[in-house]
Coordinates of C-alpha atoms in Angstrom, one line a residue:
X1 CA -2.1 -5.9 20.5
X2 CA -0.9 -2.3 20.0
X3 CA 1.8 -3.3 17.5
X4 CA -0.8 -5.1 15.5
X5 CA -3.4 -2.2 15.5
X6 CA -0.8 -0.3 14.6
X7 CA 0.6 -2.5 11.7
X8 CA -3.4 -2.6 10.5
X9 CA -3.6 1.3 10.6
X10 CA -0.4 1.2 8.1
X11 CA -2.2 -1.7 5.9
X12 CA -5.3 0.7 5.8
X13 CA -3.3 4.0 4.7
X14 CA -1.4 2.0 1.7
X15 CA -4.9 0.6 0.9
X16 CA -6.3 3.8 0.8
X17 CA -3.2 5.2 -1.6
X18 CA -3.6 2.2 -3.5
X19 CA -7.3 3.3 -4.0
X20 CA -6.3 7.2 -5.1
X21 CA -3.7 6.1 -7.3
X22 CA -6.1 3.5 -8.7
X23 CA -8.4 6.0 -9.8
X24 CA -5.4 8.8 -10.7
X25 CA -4.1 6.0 -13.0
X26 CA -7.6 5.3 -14.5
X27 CA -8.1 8.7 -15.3
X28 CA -4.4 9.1 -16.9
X29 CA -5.5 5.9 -19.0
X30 CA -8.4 8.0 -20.5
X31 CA -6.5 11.2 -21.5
X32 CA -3.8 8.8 -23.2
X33 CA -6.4 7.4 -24.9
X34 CA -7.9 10.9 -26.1
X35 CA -4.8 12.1 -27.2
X36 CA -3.9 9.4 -29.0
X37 CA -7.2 9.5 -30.7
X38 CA -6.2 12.8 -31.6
X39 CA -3.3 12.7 -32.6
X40 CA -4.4 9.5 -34.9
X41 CA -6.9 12.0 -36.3
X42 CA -4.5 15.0 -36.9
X43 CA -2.0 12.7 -38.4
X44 CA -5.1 11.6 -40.9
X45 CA -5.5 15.2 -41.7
X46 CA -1.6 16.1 -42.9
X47 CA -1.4 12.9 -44.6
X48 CA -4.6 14.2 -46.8
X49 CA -3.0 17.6 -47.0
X50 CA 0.7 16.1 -48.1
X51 CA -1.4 13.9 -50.3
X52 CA -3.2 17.2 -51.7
X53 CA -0.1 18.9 -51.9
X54 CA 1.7 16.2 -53.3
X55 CA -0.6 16.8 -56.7
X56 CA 1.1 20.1 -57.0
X57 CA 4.4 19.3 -55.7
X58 CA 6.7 20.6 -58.4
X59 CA 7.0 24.3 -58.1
X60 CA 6.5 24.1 -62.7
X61 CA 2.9 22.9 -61.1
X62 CA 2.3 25.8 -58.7
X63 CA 3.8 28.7 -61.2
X64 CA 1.3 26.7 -63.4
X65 CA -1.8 27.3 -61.3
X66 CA -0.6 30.8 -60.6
X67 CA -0.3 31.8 -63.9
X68 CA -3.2 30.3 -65.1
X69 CA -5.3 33.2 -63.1
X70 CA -7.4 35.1 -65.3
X71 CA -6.8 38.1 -63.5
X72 CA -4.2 39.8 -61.2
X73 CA -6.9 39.2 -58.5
X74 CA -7.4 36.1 -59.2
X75 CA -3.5 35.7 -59.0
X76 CA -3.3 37.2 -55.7
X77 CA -6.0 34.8 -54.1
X78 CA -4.3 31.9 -55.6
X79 CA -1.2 33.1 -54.3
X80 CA -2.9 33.7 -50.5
X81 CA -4.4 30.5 -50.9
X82 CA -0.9 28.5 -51.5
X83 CA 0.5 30.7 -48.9
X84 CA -2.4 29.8 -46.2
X85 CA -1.9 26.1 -47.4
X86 CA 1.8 26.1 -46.3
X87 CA 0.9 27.2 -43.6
X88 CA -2.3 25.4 -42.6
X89 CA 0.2 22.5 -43.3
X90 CA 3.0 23.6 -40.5
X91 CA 0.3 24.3 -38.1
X92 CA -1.2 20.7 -38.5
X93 CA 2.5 19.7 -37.9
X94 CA 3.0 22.1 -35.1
X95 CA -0.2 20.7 -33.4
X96 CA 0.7 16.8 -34.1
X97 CA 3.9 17.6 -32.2
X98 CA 2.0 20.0 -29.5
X99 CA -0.1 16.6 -29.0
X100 CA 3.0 14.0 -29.3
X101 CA 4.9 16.0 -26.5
X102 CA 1.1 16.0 -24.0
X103 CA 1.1 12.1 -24.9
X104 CA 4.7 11.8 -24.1
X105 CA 4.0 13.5 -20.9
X106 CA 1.0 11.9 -19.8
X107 CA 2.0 7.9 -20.7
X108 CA 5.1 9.3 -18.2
X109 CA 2.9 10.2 -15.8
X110 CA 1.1 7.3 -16.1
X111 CA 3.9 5.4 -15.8
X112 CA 5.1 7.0 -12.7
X113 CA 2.0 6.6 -11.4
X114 CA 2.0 2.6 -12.1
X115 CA 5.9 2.4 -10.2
X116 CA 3.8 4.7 -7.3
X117 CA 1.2 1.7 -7.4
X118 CA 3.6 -1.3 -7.6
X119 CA 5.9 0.3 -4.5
X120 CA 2.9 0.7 -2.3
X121 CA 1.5 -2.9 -3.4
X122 CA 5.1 -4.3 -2.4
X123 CA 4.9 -2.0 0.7
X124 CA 1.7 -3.4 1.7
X125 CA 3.1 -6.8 1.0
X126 CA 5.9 -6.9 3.7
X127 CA 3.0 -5.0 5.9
X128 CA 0.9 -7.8 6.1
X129 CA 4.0 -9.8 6.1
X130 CA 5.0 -8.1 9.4
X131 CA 1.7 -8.5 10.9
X132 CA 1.2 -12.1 10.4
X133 CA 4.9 -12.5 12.1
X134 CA 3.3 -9.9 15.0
X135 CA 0.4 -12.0 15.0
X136 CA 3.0 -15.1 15.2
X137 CA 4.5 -13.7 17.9
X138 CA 1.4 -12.8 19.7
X139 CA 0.4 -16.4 19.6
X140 CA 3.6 -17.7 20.9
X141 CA 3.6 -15.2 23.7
X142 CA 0.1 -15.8 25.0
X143 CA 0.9 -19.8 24.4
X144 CA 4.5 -19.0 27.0
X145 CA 2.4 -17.2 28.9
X146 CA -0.2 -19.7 29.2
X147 CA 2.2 -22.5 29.9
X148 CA 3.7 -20.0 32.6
X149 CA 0.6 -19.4 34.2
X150 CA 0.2 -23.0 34.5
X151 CA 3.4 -24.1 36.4
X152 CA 3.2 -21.1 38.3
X153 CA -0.2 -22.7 39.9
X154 CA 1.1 -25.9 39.9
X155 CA 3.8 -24.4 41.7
X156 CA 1.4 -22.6 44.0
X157 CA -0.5 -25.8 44.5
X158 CA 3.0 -27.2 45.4
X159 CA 3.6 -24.8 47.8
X160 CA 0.4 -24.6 49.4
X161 CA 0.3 -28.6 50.2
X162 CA 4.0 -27.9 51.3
X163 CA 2.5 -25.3 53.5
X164 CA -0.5 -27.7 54.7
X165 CA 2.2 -30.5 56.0
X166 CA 4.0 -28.1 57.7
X167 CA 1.1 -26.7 59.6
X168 CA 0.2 -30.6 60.3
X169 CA 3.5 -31.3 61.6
X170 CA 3.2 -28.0 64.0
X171 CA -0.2 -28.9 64.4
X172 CA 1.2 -32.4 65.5
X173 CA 4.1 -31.0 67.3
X174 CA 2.1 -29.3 69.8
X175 CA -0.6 -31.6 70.2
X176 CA 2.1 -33.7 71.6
X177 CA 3.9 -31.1 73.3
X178 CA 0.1 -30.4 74.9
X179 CA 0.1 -34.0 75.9
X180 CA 3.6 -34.6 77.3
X181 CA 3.1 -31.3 79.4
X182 CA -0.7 -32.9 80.7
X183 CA 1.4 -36.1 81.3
X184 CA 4.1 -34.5 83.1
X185 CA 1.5 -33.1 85.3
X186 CA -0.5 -36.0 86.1
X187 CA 2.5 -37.5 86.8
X188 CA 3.3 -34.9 89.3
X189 CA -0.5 -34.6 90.8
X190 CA -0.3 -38.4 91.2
X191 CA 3.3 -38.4 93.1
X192 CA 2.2 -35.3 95.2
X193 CA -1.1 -37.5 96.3
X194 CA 1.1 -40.5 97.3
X195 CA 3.7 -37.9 99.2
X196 CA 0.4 -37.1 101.1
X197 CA -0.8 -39.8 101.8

């Protein structure tokens, strides 16, 4: 009974691990899912800005819209503006890999967390396996035991008729002792009468 209750306490505990990791990997789900949202959206973004870019690709085009600048102002904002694009462009690509490497991490996670879950299922597995053979075991011991108990009265029962016929036959024993001894005496009463007389 104490093996079992123990064997059920370890069932519990991986149930109860198997619950936490349940949830931790429900909640990993999620954030993979946001970020790959995001990163869905921030790859829609660049691909507008390459697209946009790719109208002025040539550098003929960009010394083009430079040039074209009414003024040196004018030029100089243009120029900032280009400058701001590049680099507007490299952060978008810095950010899509910022988010790539968070994903990359967190579906690892995830997946760590799902080899976590699938060890303590297979752990709970040969737990229950190992209390249905302790349970086995249990119900073979209380069926020897049982089986014991009952030759061990039939052997008492044995034993106490043996004990029975041997009181009888000492019971018998001296009853007939008792009687020889009265008839030895009778006989000696009656031959001390007839010496008298």
């Amino acid at each position: 009974n104490e093996k079992i209750s123990v064997q059920k306490g370890v069932i519990r505990n991986i149930s109860s691990e198997i619950n936490y990791l349940d949830k931790n990997v429900k909640e990993r789900e999620a954030i993979v899912t946001s970020l790959t949202t995001d990163l869905e959206k921030l790859k829609k973004e660049y691909a507008a800005m390459i697209y946009g870019a790719a109208k002025t690709a040539n550098s003929y085009n960009k010394m083009m819209f430079l040039f074209a600048a009414e003024s040196f102002n004018q030029f100089m904002m243009r120029f900032r503006y280009l400058q701001q694009y590049s680099e507007a462009r490299k952060a978008q690509v810095a950010e899509i890999l910022r988010v790539q490497a968070t994903l990359q991490q967190e579906v690892d996670n995830l997946n760590s967390k799902k080899q976590q879950k699938k060890q303590l299922l297979d752990k709970q597995l040969t737990e229950s396996r190992n209390l249905r053979s302790l349970r086995t075991q249990q119900g073979e011991v209380i069926s020897q035991l049982t089986q014991k108990e009952k030759d061990l009265k039939r052997e008492v029962e044995k034993r106490q008729q043996s004990v029975k016929k041997l009181e009888n036959l000492i019971a018998d024993f001296v009853r007939e002792e008792i009687a020889r001894a009265a008839r030895a005496a009778r006989r000696a009463g009656e031959k001390s009468t007839s010496v008298n007389k």
